[in-house]
Coordinates of C-alpha atoms and ligand atoms in Angstrom, one line a residue:
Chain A
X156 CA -2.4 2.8 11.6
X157 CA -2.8 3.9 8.0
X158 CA -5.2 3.0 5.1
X159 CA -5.1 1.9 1.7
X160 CA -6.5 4.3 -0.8
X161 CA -5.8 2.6 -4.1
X162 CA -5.1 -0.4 -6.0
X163 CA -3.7 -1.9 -9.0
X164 CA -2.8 -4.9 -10.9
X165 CA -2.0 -6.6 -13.8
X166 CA -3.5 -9.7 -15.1
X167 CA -0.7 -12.6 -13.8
X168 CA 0.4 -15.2 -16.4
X169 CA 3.6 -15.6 -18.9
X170 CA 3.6 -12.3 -19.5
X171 CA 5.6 -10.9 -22.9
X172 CA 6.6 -7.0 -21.5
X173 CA 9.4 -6.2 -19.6
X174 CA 9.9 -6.1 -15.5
X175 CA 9.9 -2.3 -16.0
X176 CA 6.9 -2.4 -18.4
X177 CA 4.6 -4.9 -15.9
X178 CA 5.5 -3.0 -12.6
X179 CA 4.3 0.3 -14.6
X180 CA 1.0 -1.5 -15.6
X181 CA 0.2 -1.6 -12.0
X182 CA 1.2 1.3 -10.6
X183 CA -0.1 3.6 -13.7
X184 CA -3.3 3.4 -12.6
X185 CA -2.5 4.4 -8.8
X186 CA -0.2 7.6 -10.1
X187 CA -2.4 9.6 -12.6
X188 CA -3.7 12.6 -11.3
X189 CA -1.1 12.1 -8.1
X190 CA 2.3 12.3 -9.4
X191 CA 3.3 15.2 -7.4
X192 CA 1.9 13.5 -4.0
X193 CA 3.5 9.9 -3.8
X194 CA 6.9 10.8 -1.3
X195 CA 8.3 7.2 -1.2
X196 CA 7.9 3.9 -3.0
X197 CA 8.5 1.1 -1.6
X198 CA 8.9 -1.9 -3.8
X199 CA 8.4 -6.1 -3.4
X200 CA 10.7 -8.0 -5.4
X201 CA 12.7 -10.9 -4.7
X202 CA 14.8 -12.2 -7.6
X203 CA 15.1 -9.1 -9.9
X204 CA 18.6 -10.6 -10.4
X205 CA 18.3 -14.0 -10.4
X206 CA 15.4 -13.7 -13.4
X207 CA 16.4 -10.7 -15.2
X208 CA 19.8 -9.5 -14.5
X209 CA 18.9 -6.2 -12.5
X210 CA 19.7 -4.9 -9.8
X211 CA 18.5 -1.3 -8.4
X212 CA 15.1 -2.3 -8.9
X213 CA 13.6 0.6 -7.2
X214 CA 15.7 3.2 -8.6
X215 CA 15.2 1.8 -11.9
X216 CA 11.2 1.6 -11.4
X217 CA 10.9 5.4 -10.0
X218 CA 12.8 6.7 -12.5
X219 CA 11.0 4.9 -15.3
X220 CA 8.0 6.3 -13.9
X221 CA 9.9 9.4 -13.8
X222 CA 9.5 9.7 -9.6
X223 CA 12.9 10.3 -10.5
X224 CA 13.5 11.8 -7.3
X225 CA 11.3 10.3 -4.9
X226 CA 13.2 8.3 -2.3
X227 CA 12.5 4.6 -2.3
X228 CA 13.6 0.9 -1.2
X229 CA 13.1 -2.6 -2.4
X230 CA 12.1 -4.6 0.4
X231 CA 13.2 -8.8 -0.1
X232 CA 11.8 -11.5 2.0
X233 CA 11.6 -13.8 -1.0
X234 CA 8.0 -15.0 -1.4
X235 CA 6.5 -13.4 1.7
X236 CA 8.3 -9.5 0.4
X237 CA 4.9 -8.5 -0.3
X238 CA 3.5 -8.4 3.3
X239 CA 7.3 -7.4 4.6
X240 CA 6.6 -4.2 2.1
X241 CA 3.5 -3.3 3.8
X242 CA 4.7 -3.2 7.3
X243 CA 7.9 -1.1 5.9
X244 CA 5.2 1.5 4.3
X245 CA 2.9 1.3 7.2
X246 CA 6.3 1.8 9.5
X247 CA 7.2 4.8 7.0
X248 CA 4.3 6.3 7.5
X249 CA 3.6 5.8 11.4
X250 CA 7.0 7.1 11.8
X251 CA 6.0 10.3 9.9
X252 CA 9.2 9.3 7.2
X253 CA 6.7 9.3 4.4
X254 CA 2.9 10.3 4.0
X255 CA 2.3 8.4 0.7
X256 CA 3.4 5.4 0.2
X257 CA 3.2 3.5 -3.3
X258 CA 3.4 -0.1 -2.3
X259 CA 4.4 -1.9 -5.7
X260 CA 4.7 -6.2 -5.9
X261 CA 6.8 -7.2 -9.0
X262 CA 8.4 -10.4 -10.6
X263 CA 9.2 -11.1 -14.1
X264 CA 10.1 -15.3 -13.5
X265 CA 9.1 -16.9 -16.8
X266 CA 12.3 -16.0 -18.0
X267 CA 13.6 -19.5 -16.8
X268 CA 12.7 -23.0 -17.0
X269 CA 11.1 -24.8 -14.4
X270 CA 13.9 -26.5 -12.9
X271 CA 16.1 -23.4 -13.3
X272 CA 13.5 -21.5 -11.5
X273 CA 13.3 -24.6 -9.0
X274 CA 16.9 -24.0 -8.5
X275 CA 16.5 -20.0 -7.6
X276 CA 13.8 -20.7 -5.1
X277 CA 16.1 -23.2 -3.6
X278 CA 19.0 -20.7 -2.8
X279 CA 16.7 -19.5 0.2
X280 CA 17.4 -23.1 2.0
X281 CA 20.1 -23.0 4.7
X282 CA 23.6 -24.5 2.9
X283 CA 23.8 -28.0 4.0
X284 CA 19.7 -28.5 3.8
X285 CA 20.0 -27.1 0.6
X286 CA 22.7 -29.3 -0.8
X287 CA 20.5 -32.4 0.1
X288 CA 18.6 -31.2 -3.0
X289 CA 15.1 -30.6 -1.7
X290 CA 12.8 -28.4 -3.6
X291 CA 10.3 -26.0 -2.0
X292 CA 7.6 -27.8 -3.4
X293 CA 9.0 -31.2 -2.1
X294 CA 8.7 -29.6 1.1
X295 CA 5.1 -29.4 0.6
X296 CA 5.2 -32.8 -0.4
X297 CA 6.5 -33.5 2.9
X298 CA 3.9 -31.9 5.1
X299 CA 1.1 -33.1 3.2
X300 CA 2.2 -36.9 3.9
X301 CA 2.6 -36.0 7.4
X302 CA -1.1 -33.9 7.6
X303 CA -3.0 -37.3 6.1
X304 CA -1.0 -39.6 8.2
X305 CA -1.8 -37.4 11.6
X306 CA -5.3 -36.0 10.8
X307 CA -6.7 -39.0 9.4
X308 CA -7.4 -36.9 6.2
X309 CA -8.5 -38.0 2.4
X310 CA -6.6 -37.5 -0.5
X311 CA -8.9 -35.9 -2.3
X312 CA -9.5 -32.8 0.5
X313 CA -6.0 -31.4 -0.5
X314 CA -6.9 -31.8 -4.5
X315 CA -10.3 -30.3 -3.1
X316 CA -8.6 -27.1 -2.4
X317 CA -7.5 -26.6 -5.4
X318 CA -10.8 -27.4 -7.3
X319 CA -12.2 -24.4 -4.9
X320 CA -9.0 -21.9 -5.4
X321 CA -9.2 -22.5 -9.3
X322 CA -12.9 -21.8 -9.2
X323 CA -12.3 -18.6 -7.6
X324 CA -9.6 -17.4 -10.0
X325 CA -12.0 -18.5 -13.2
X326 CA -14.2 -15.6 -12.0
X327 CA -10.7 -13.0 -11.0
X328 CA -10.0 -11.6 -15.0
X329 CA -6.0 -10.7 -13.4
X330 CA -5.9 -14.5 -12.6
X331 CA -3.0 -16.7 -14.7
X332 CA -5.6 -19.6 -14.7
X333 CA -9.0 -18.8 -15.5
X334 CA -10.5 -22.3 -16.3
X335 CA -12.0 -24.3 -13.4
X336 CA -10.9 -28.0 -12.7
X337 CA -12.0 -31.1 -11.5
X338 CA -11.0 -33.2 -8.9
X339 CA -10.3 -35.8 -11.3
X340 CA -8.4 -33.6 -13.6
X341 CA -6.0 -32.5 -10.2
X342 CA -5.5 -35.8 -9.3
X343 CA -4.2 -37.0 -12.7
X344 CA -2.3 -33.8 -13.2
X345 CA 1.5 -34.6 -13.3
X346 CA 3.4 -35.5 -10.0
X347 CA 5.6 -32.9 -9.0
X348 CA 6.2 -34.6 -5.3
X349 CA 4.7 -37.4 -4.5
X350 CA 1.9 -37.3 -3.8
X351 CA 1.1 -33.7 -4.8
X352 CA 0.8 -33.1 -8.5
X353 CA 0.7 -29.8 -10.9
X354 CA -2.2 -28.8 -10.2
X355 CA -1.8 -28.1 -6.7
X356 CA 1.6 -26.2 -6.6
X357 CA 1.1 -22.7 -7.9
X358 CA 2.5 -21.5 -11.3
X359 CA 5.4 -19.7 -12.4
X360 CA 4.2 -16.3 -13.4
X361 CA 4.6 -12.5 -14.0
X362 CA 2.9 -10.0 -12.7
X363 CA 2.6 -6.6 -10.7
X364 CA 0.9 -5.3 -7.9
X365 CA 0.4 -1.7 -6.3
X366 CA -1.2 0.2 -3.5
X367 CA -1.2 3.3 -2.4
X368 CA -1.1 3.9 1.4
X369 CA -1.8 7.1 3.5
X370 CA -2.7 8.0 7.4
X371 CA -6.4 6.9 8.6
X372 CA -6.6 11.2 8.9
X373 CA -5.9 11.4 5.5
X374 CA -7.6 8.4 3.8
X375 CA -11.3 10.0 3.0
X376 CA -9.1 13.3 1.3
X377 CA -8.4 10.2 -1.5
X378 CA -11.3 8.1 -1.4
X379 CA -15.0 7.7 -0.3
X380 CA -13.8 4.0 0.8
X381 CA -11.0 3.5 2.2
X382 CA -9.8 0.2 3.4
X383 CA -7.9 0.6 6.7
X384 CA -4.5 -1.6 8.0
X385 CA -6.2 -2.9 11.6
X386 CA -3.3 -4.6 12.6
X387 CA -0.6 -6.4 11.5
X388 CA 1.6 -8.8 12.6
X389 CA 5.2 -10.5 11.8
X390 CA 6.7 -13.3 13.3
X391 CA 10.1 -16.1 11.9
X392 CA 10.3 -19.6 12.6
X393 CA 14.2 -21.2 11.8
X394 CA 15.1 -21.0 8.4
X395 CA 16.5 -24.6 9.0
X396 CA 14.2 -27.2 8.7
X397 CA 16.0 -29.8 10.4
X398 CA 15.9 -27.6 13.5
X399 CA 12.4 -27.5 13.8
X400 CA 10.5 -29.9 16.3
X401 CA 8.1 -30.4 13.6
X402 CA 7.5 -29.7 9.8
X403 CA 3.7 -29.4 10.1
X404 CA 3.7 -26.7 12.5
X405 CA 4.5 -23.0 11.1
X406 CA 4.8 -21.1 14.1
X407 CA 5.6 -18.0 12.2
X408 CA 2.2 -18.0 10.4
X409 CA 0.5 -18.8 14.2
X410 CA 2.7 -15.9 15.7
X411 CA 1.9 -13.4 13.0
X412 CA -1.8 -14.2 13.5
X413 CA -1.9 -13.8 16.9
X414 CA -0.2 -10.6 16.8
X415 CA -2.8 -8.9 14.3
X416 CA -5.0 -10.2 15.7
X417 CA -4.4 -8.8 19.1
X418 CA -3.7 -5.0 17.5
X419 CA -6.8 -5.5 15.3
X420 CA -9.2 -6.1 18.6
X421 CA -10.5 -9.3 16.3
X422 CA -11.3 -12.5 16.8
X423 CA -12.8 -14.0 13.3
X424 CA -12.6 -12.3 9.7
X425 CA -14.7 -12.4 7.3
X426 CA -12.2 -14.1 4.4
X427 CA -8.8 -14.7 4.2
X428 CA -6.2 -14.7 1.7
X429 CA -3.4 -17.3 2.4
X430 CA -0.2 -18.6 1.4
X431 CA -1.1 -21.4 -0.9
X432 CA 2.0 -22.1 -2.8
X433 CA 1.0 -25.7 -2.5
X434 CA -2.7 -26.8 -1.5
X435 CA -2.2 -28.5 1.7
X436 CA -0.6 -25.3 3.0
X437 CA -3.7 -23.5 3.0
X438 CA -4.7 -26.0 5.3
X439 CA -1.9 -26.0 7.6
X440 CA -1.8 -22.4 7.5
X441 CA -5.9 -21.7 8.2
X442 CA -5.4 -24.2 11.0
X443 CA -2.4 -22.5 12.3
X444 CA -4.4 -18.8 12.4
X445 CA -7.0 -20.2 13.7
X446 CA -9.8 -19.8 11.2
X447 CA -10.4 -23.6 11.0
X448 CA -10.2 -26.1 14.3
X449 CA -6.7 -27.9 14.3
X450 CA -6.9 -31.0 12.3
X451 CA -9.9 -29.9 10.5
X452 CA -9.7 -28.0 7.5
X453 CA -9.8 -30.6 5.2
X454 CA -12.8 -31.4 6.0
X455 CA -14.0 -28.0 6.2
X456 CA -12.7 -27.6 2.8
X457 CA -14.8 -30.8 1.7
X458 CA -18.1 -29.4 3.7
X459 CA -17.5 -26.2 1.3
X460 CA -17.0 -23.7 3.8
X461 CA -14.1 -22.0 2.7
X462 CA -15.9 -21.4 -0.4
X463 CA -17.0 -18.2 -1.6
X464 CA -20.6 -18.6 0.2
X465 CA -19.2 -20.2 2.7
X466 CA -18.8 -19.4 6.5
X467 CA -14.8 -18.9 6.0
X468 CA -13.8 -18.0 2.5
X469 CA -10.4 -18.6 1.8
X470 CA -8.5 -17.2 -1.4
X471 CA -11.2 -15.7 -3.1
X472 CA -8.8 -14.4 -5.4
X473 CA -7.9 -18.1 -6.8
X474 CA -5.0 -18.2 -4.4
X475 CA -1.4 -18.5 -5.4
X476 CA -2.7 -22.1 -7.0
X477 CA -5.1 -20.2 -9.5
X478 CA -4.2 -16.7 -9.5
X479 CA -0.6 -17.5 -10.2
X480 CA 2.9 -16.7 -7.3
X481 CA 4.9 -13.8 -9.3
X482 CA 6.9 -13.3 -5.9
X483 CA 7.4 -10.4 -5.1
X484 CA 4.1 -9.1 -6.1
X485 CA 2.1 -12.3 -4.5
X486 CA 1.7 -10.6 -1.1
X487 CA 0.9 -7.2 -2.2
X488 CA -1.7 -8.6 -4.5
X489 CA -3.7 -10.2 -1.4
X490 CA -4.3 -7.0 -0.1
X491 CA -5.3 -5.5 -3.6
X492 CA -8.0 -8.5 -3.5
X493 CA -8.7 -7.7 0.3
X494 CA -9.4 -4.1 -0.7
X495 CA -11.8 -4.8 -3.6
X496 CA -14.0 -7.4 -1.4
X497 CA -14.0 -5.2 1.5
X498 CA -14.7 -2.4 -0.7
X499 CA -17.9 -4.5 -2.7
X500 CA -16.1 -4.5 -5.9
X501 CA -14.8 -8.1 -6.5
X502 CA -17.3 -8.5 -9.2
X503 CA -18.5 -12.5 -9.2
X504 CA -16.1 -13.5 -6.4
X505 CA -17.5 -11.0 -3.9
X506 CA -18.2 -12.4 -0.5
X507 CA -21.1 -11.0 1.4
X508 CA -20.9 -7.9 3.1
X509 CA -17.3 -8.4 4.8
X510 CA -16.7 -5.7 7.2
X511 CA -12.7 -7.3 7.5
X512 CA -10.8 -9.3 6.1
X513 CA -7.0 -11.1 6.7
X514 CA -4.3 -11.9 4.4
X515 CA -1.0 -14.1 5.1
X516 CA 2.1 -14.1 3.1
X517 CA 5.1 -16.3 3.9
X518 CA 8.5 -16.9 3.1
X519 CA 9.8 -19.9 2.5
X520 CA 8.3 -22.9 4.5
X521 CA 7.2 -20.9 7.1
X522 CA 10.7 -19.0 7.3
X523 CA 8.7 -15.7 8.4
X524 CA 5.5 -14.5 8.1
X525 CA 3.3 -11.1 7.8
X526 CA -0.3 -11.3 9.2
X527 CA -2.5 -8.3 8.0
X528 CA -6.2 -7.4 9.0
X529 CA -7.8 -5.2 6.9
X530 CA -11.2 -3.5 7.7
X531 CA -13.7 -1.1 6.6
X532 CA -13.2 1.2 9.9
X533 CA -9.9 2.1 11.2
Chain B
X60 CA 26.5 -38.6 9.0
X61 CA 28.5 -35.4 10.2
X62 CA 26.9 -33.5 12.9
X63 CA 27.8 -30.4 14.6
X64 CA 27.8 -30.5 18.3
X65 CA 28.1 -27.8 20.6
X66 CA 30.9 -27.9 23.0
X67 CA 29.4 -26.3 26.2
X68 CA 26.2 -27.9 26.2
X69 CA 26.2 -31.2 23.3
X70 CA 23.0 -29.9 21.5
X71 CA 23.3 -31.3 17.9
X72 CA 23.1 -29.1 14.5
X73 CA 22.6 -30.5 11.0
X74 CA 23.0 -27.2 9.8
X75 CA 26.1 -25.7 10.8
X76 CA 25.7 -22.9 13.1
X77 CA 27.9 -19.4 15.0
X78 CA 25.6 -20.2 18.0
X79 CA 24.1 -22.2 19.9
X80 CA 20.2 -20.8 20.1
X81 CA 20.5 -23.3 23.9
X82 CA 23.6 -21.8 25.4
X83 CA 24.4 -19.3 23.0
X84 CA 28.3 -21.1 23.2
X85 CA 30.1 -20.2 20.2
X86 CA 32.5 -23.6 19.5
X87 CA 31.3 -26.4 18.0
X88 CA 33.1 -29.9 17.2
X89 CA 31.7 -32.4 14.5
X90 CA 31.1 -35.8 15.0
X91 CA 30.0 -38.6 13.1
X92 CA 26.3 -40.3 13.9
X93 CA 24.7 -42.9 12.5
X94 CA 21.2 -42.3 10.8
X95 CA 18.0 -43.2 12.4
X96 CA 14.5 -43.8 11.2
X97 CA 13.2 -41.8 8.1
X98 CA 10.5 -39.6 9.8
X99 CA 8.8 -39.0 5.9
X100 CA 10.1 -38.8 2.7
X101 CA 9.1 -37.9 -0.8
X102 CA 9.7 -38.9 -4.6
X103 CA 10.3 -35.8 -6.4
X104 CA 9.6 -35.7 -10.1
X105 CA 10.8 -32.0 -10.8
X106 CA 14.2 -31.3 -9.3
X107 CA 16.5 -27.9 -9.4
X108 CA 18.6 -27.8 -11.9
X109 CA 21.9 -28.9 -11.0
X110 CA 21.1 -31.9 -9.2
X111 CA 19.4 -35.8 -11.2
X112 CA 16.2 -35.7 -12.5
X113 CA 14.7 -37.9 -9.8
X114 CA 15.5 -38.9 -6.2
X115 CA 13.7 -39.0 -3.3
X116 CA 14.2 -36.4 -0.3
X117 CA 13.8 -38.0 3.3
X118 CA 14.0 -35.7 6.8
X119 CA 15.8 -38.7 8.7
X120 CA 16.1 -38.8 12.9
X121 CA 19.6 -38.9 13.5
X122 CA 20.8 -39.0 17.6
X123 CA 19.6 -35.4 18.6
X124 CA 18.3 -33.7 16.0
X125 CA 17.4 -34.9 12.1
X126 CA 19.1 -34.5 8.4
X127 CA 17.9 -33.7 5.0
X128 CA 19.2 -36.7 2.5
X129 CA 18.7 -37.2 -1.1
X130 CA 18.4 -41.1 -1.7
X131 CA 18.7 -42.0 -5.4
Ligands
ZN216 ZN1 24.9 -25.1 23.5

């Protein structure tokens, strides 16, 4: 497997520079002092043409890095692209393509309006489903009627999520929201879907992400602390959702689990970074992985335990809710936050002594999924 | 409410398909169906642009499979 030596990001939020300008904030860091030893990049971004009229992205981003030369590919699996970029480097590297891999998450979004940008996420739906006119956040809307009815669950456990996410992301500087909330301030946010409201979708934001990955040989050649790629695991469930026997199941997210799992030798991590684009997801999907009993993580959520002193802390970052979803750098920022907490430098968010941690992104509903366990041995 | 239906084997499709992931048959016919119970539904508040500023969005049982239908 290989490891990740380096990290970099830039703080998310309506951000006034340039798609070019914020992807080279993140990766800036990651390149001094190394220009001469990154051989391929491989970049996340979803709707570089949809938001800002370019297309190339990769191309463009080495050369205005001036990696001129250095071969590289833009990997799109629309808000899941960050964790299909790491299995492309890891794969790049494992298959002896490339040595050094610069991961790099970007998307400049708040060019658009909400419903505009409602509209762009919307072109992943299949045709006719799409056509109906749902939004992805309606979908949300969906599953969280269906997880109260079935689970017998409160209201206020999936506002309760978002209380904890935006919690974490007041004490993450690179967070779009810094500011804490209350339960009462979620639950009289603005509906978006009935019945979840503002608060508990995530943002529409800018930002960039950036790793750099080697070989396990090679890792301590970069860094005293390397984090290393344990296993990881990718998995689809059918893009259409009237296909599937159920919308509260995400098979993709359970599949992907199981499979890192398995190649990591692990049973339980230490914290997890999920897929929150809306709060009840983060239930579904620690549910589906396994980190929470079925049916149960909203109350596990109220008991505190996915908190950051808790037994299972989930989206210590501030999630996608509080940390803001720039797509295509959403994914590769969970493994920037994996590597700082694994490696003891998450500042005032820092779990206790995690030895490995996991982090989920996800396309779509559910569409696919990329499962990665990160720990502090190979 | 159209359906696609595949020929070798009758599985329904809301979503129109090449294959049949049953069979794997590759012909279809449509057919009409009549819509079911509305297994949940939602009231959005923020639609995509191009479509009314508020409906509702229902994932509805119809025969074999189910439908996605916008209800103003
Ligand atoms: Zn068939």
């Amino acid at each position: 497997m290989t490891a990740i030596v380096a990290a970099g990001l830039t703080k998310f939020g309506k951000r006034g520079e340039s798609l070019l300008e914020i992807a080279a904030q993140a990766a800036l860091p990651i390149l001094r002092g190394r220009w001469d030893e990154v051989d391929y990049v491989v970049v996340s971004n979803s709707y570089s043409g949809e938001f800002t009229s370019t297309s190339g992205i990769n191309t463009q981003i080495t050369t205005y890095l001036s990696l001129d030369e250095v071969p590289s590919v833009r990997v799109d699996n629309t808000s899941g692209s960050g964790g299909s970029a790491l299995l492309m480097a890891n794969s790049l590297i494992l298959s002896n393509t490339a040595r050094r891999v610069l991961v790099l998450g970007v998307e400049k979004m708040s060019t658009m309006r909400t419903r505009e940008v409602t509209s762009v996420i919307s072109s992943l739906l299949m045709p006719r489903e799409r056509e109906a006119g749902p939004s992805l956040p309606s979908l949300a809307a969906l599953a969280a009627k269906l997880y109260i009815q079935r689970y017998n669950a409160s209201r206020e456990s999936l506002a309760q999520v978002s209380v904890k996410d935006h919690r974490n992301g007041a004490k993450n500087p690179y967070a779009h929201f810094t500011k804490e909330v209350s339960l009462e301030e979620v639950l009289s946010s603005p509906l978006v879907a009935e019945p979840l409201r503002a608060y508990e979708y995530s943002p529409i934001s800018d930002g960039a992400a950036a790793l750099l990955m080697v070989s396990n040989q090679e890792a301590y050649s970069f860094t005293g602390k390397p984090i290393f790629l344990k296993g990881v695991g990718a998995y689809s469930t059918s893009t259409s959702l009237t296909s599937r026997e159920d919308l509260l199941e995400l098979k993709s997210v359970r599949e992907a689990g199981i499979r890192a799992m398995r190649q990591a030798r692990v049973s339980k991590v230490d914290f997890a970074e999920l897929h929150d684009m809306a709060t009840v997801l983060e239930l579904i999907q620690a549910e589906e992985l396994g980190l929470l009993p079925k049916g149960k993580a909203w109350m596990a959520t109220m008991e505190g335990r996915t908190e950051l002193n808790g037994d299972i802390p989930i989206n210590t970052s501030g999630g996608l809710v509080s940390k803001g979803h720039p797509i295509g750098a959403s994914g590769v920022a969970q493994s920037v936050e994996a590597f700082l907490q694994l490696r003891k430098e998450a500042g005032d968010r820092q779990v206790k002594d995690p030895v490995t941690g996991l982090s989920l992104s996800m396309a779509g509903f559910g569409n696919s999924s990329v499962v990665t366990i990160y720990g502090v041995e190979p | 409410m159209k359906l696609y239906a595949c020929v070798k084997c009758g599985m329904e499709f809301f979503e129109r398909r090449a294959v049949c992931p049953t069979c794997r048959g590759e012909e279809f016919m449509e057919r009409e169906a009549q819509l079911g119970e509305a297994l949940v539904e939602t009231q959005l508040f923020v639609t995509p642009a191009g479509f009314p500023e508020k409906y509702k969005i229902s994932l509805i049982k119809v025969d074999g499979t189910k439908a996605l239908v916008r209800r103003e």
